Amino acid sequence: MATLQGLLPRASNVALAWRDEVLGDGSCSYPEPAEGLCRLARERLAGTGVDLPGSVFELAWRHELGTDCVVLIDTDEVMSMVRREAWQGTARVLIGSAMELMRQRLQIEELQRSKQLQKALFEIADLAGADLAMTEMMAHFHRILGSLMYAENCYIVECDENQQSLEFLYFVDTHDSYLPEPRRRYRYEEMPASLTFAVLRNGRALSGPSRELAKFLEKQYEVSEGVESTDWLGVPMWRDNRVCGAIVVQSYVADACYGEEERALLNFVAKHILTAMDRHQAHAQLEQRVWQRTQDLEHINGHLQGEIIERRRAELLQAALFNISELGMSGKATGEFYAQVHGIIGRLLDASNFYVAMVTEDAAGIEFVYSVDRFNRERATRVFSAGLTEYALQRREPVLLARADIDRLIAAGTLKEFGAKSQCWLGVPLFSDDEVVGVIAVQSYNPEVAFTADDQRLLVFVARTIGNSLARQRDQQRLLQAHAELELRVTERTRELGEVNQKLLGQIGERMRAEQRLTHLAMHDVLTGLPNRLHLQDRLERAIENAELGIAPHFALLFLDLDRFKWVNDSIGHAAGDQMLVEVARRLVGLVRGEDVVARLGGDEFALLVPCERGSNAAMELGRRLLKALEAPMWVDGRELFPSGSIGIAVWDARYTSGADLLRDADAAMYRAKLKGQDRCVMFDGAMHDEAMRSLELEADLRRAIKKRDFLPYYQPIVSLLDGEVVGHEALLRWRHERRGVLLPGQFLSLGEESGLIEQVDWQIYEQVMEDMAASAVGYISVNVSPRHFRSVEFAPRLLGMLDAAGADPGRLRVEITEMALLDDEPRTLRALHQLRERGVVVQLDDFGTGYSALSYLHRFPISALKVDRSFVAGLHDEGSNSTFALVQGVLSLARTLGIETIGEGIEDQRQLQTLKELGCNFGQGYLLGYPAPREETLQRA
């Protein structure tokens, strides 16, 4: 304006008013006191229609940048038309240049602020994954915030969900001597004049001098909490639509104040800080949950081990009781019988000191018919006294006494102890026709060995068996006596023989029932009571025989497998899983008819053999009803579970000659149901059988091809988008099949992954690539590395050894990895990549943007290039592709910032190529630039 005024006659005044979408509205004048002329220019710009004085003339125009300008000249001297037009042209040029310069300065300042903000956000993102204490992390947040605005005095608080209390997570103030106590929660009643509480309770930002902000307090106080600040700015932090904290900065100097820009910046940064805090707290909570889950699993494991021990003890007890019962019926001699009973008892409890005492024939004392004792080698017959054996005889019930109990009875005069002192004594009376005839006893001389109630119950059963044996011996004696008095007691002997016969018939019946129970257990599942696999096989064979004879030709086999059953066992225990299996078995049985067979094959697998006169439709209808019944919720171990299953169905026809074939096909159909998404029924058909045979045949071909080395690399060129030069090639896997020609990876890769053979194929390709690289001198070659390779610590040394053996330059080799490799085993993968990078091998990130796309990958891993996935390149020009375009633009911008090369994959037309060049992509790959071909057509030609 000074320059333009200098071109006018003296004593002239010039005023300018403008309106610009970037610079806003403004005005200025020269000389400066011409405020009236400025106001007149602003009114003319606004179009108010005000008239101009006679000494003022106007120049108005719209600049090509979109700026509206009005210039007023107040002069008393008359200017010629030529001079006025020259001055107006000069004014347009000078003012337009000034406007452009002001716009450029604003853009430069905005770019600098954006760069600084982006750097701060990168630092905050890195802090979120850093292993730092909360206080140290907050200090880093303060430092980052100080790089964006004046934040010398800053604190961060966290509040409860009702904003009734707060805790200072971080506090730095250069003027206020107050220091909040760490980990203490301050209630609102303690700080009613706190501006921080005003921010939390109102849920909006406050800015201004602390004294002026006191009017926002719920209770008016003359002075707010803390030292008065020249300017104070606090913004709330929100989580799930509620205020969870606040961040506050304050200034005590006049030239450091906060405006709308600082408020918006603090709001923006506060969100990222809260996100970082949440990630940090979530990480800590995850570690706590992992620790707690480990403790729970250890507790569950201990409980299961206890159950296993109890089950084994129960099995041993059952076997022992069965053996003792058989001994009682064997009729062996008394001494041998007692010895064998002693041996069986010794397997269940400590029976190293064991004896059997019987009442003498004259009923005046006791004799020891069998005795094994550590201290009392021989036990002589004695008359009744106050011993432990006599004590059990008198009480007519089992007696279990510890040392303290024995001492108490001795002190009372009830007992008298013979021989060595027992630390624990267990005796059970022997009965014969409700008459006590003896005692069976075990005792311990070791204070650490004590008998339990379970041992007492076992010994009671043994005593009953011995009593039965004694009764049989007595019956035999009576029988002999009856023979001697045969002539006198024929009728009585006949009656006695009838009684003996009845007892024998009862024993025979009991043995037959035991055999029936054993047969039932052999053919049925112990847990659910359902028929087992053996029983189902027998019924299947009978059903096939009937179908072949035409008796019942229509039946089907349904194979059911529960979905996600392993999660139940792993989460709430095998006992809960057993309960769930029992409930599933109950539901299945409730849906079928009496003649149908419901069997449990093992684990969570069930099978149903059902007649179906209406063919496959009836079987499918039954399968859907079974799935519907399974969907109903069930309560197991205090938890509500929602089971589901997958069912495979095989309907009998003439090609089935054995039940195993029918079961195999139903199982195959069930797995097809699993692959289709679970919770569904699938009918077996010939296509499944053909597909299984094709997979077996292809796997056999794959194994032969590995031995014959029928796999070879095809090379696709990678081109610089700047000048079109070929800078490298990507080695792509091909299979030269002996019958089907060259196969693409999609035709066999999944089978190779499933069988584990793909690793051998990869190493064959790597070996050929090394040889081809050593034999050529054009650019680099990149190879794809599966995540499974990084699970081996030998991967990097083996690959580098292969390079050395071929004599190839490591700097010309690039390995392409996916984001799944980085997630699988991060520490091991990182070590392998550093080993390769130290030798010069370049690491590329393949298919970037299709996975987690975490920025931390680009910092932690030695990645020098990333490839934009072909799906994004293909979608650049699709309808509604703005989001894809923005994503690709962001990835390329990020790569440029970090100094990482970018390669666009799948370029197939000129529009895609041109767009990638305009966005700044370095290199490209695709059918437009070159097809994959053997080395003779690529490397040698290049």
PDB file of N, CA and C in Angstrom, residues 300 303 307 568-569 571-580 634-641:
ATOM      1  N   ILE A 300      -7.379 -76.229  38.171  1.00  0.00           N
ATOM      2  CA  ILE A 300      -8.205 -77.244  37.504  1.00  0.00           C
ATOM      3  C   ILE A 300      -7.397 -78.515  37.276  1.00  0.00           C
ATOM      4  N   HIS A 303      -7.136 -80.396  40.412  1.00  0.00           N
ATOM      5  CA  HIS A 303      -8.405 -81.058  40.705  1.00  0.00           C
ATOM      6  C   HIS A 303      -8.599 -82.301  39.843  1.00  0.00           C
ATOM      7  N   GLU A 307      -9.049 -86.249  40.765  1.00  0.00           N
ATOM      8  CA  GLU A 307     -10.123 -87.114  40.285  1.00  0.00           C
ATOM      9  C   GLU A 307      -9.585 -88.392  39.659  1.00  0.00           C
ATOM     10  N   VAL A 568     -15.052 -76.272  25.339  1.00  0.00           N
ATOM     11  CA  VAL A 568     -15.698 -76.526  26.631  1.00  0.00           C
ATOM     12  C   VAL A 568     -14.722 -77.220  27.573  1.00  0.00           C
ATOM     13  N   ASN A 569     -14.036 -78.276  27.083  1.00  0.00           N
ATOM     14  CA  ASN A 569     -13.065 -78.975  27.926  1.00  0.00           C
ATOM     15  C   ASN A 569     -11.929 -78.062  28.358  1.00  0.00           C
ATOM     16  N   SER A 571     -11.932 -74.768  28.614  1.00  0.00           N
ATOM     17  CA  SER A 571     -12.313 -73.578  29.377  1.00  0.00           C
ATOM     18  C   SER A 571     -12.879 -73.920  30.747  1.00  0.00           C
ATOM     19  N   ILE A 572     -13.836 -74.852  30.832  1.00  0.00           N
ATOM     20  CA  ILE A 572     -14.475 -75.112  32.137  1.00  0.00           C
ATOM     21  C   ILE A 572     -14.245 -76.537  32.610  1.00  0.00           C
ATOM     22  N   GLY A 573     -13.423 -77.324  31.917  1.00  0.00           N
ATOM     23  CA  GLY A 573     -12.994 -78.608  32.438  1.00  0.00           C
ATOM     24  C   GLY A 573     -13.678 -79.796  31.790  1.00  0.00           C
ATOM     25  N   HIS A 574     -13.010 -80.964  31.931  1.00  0.00           N
ATOM     26  CA  HIS A 574     -13.527 -82.194  31.330  1.00  0.00           C
ATOM     27  C   HIS A 574     -14.770 -82.693  32.053  1.00  0.00           C
ATOM     28  N   ALA A 575     -14.873 -82.407  33.356  1.00  0.00           N
ATOM     29  CA  ALA A 575     -16.081 -82.833  34.065  1.00  0.00           C
ATOM     30  C   ALA A 575     -17.316 -82.155  33.469  1.00  0.00           C
ATOM     31  N   ALA A 576     -17.202 -80.849  33.185  1.00  0.00           N
ATOM     32  CA  ALA A 576     -18.316 -80.144  32.542  1.00  0.00           C
ATOM     33  C   ALA A 576     -18.556 -80.692  31.138  1.00  0.00           C
ATOM     34  N   GLY A 577     -17.465 -81.032  30.426  1.00  0.00           N
ATOM     35  CA  GLY A 577     -17.634 -81.637  29.104  1.00  0.00           C
ATOM     36  C   GLY A 577     -18.380 -82.951  29.179  1.00  0.00           C
ATOM     37  N   ASP A 578     -18.093 -83.763  30.218  1.00  0.00           N
ATOM     38  CA  ASP A 578     -18.828 -85.021  30.382  1.00  0.00           C
ATOM     39  C   ASP A 578     -20.315 -84.765  30.616  1.00  0.00           C
ATOM     40  N   GLN A 579     -20.631 -83.749  31.447  1.00  0.00           N
ATOM     41  CA  GLN A 579     -22.041 -83.413  31.672  1.00  0.00           C
ATOM     42  C   GLN A 579     -22.722 -83.019  30.374  1.00  0.00           C
ATOM     43  N   MET A 580     -21.995 -82.247  29.556  1.00  0.00           N
ATOM     44  CA  MET A 580     -22.566 -81.809  28.279  1.00  0.00           C
ATOM     45  C   MET A 580     -22.823 -83.026  27.370  1.00  0.00           C
ATOM     46  N   MET A 634     -28.283 -75.200  27.383  1.00  0.00           N
ATOM     47  CA  MET A 634     -28.196 -76.128  28.507  1.00  0.00           C
ATOM     48  C   MET A 634     -27.293 -75.524  29.587  1.00  0.00           C
ATOM     49  N   TRP A 635     -27.592 -75.862  30.826  1.00  0.00           N
ATOM     50  CA  TRP A 635     -26.784 -75.364  31.956  1.00  0.00           C
ATOM     51  C   TRP A 635     -25.825 -76.462  32.384  1.00  0.00           C
ATOM     52  N   VAL A 636     -24.543 -76.167  32.310  1.00  0.00           N
ATOM     53  CA  VAL A 636     -23.488 -77.109  32.694  1.00  0.00           C
ATOM     54  C   VAL A 636     -22.545 -76.427  33.660  1.00  0.00           C
ATOM     55  N   ASP A 637     -22.440 -76.986  34.854  1.00  0.00           N
ATOM     56  CA  ASP A 637     -21.511 -76.457  35.864  1.00  0.00           C
ATOM     57  C   ASP A 637     -21.751 -74.975  36.126  1.00  0.00           C
ATOM     58  N   GLY A 638     -23.045 -74.596  36.190  1.00  0.00           N
ATOM     59  CA  GLY A 638     -23.375 -73.215  36.487  1.00  0.00           C
ATOM     60  C   GLY A 638     -23.227 -72.265  35.316  1.00  0.00           C
ATOM     61  N   ARG A 639     -23.017 -72.787  34.098  1.00  0.00           N
ATOM     62  CA  ARG A 639     -22.848 -71.930  32.917  1.00  0.00           C
ATOM     63  C   ARG A 639     -23.860 -72.329  31.862  1.00  0.00           C
ATOM     64  N   GLU A 640     -24.330 -71.329  31.145  1.00  0.00           N
ATOM     65  CA  GLU A 640     -25.295 -71.573  30.062  1.00  0.00           C
ATOM     66  C   GLU A 640     -24.530 -71.770  28.760  1.00  0.00           C
ATOM     67  N   LEU A 641     -24.672 -72.954  28.152  1.00  0.00           N
ATOM     68  CA  LEU A 641     -23.978 -73.283  26.910  1.00  0.00           C
ATOM     69  C   LEU A 641     -24.996 -73.453  25.795  1.00  0.00           C
TER      70      LEU A 641
END
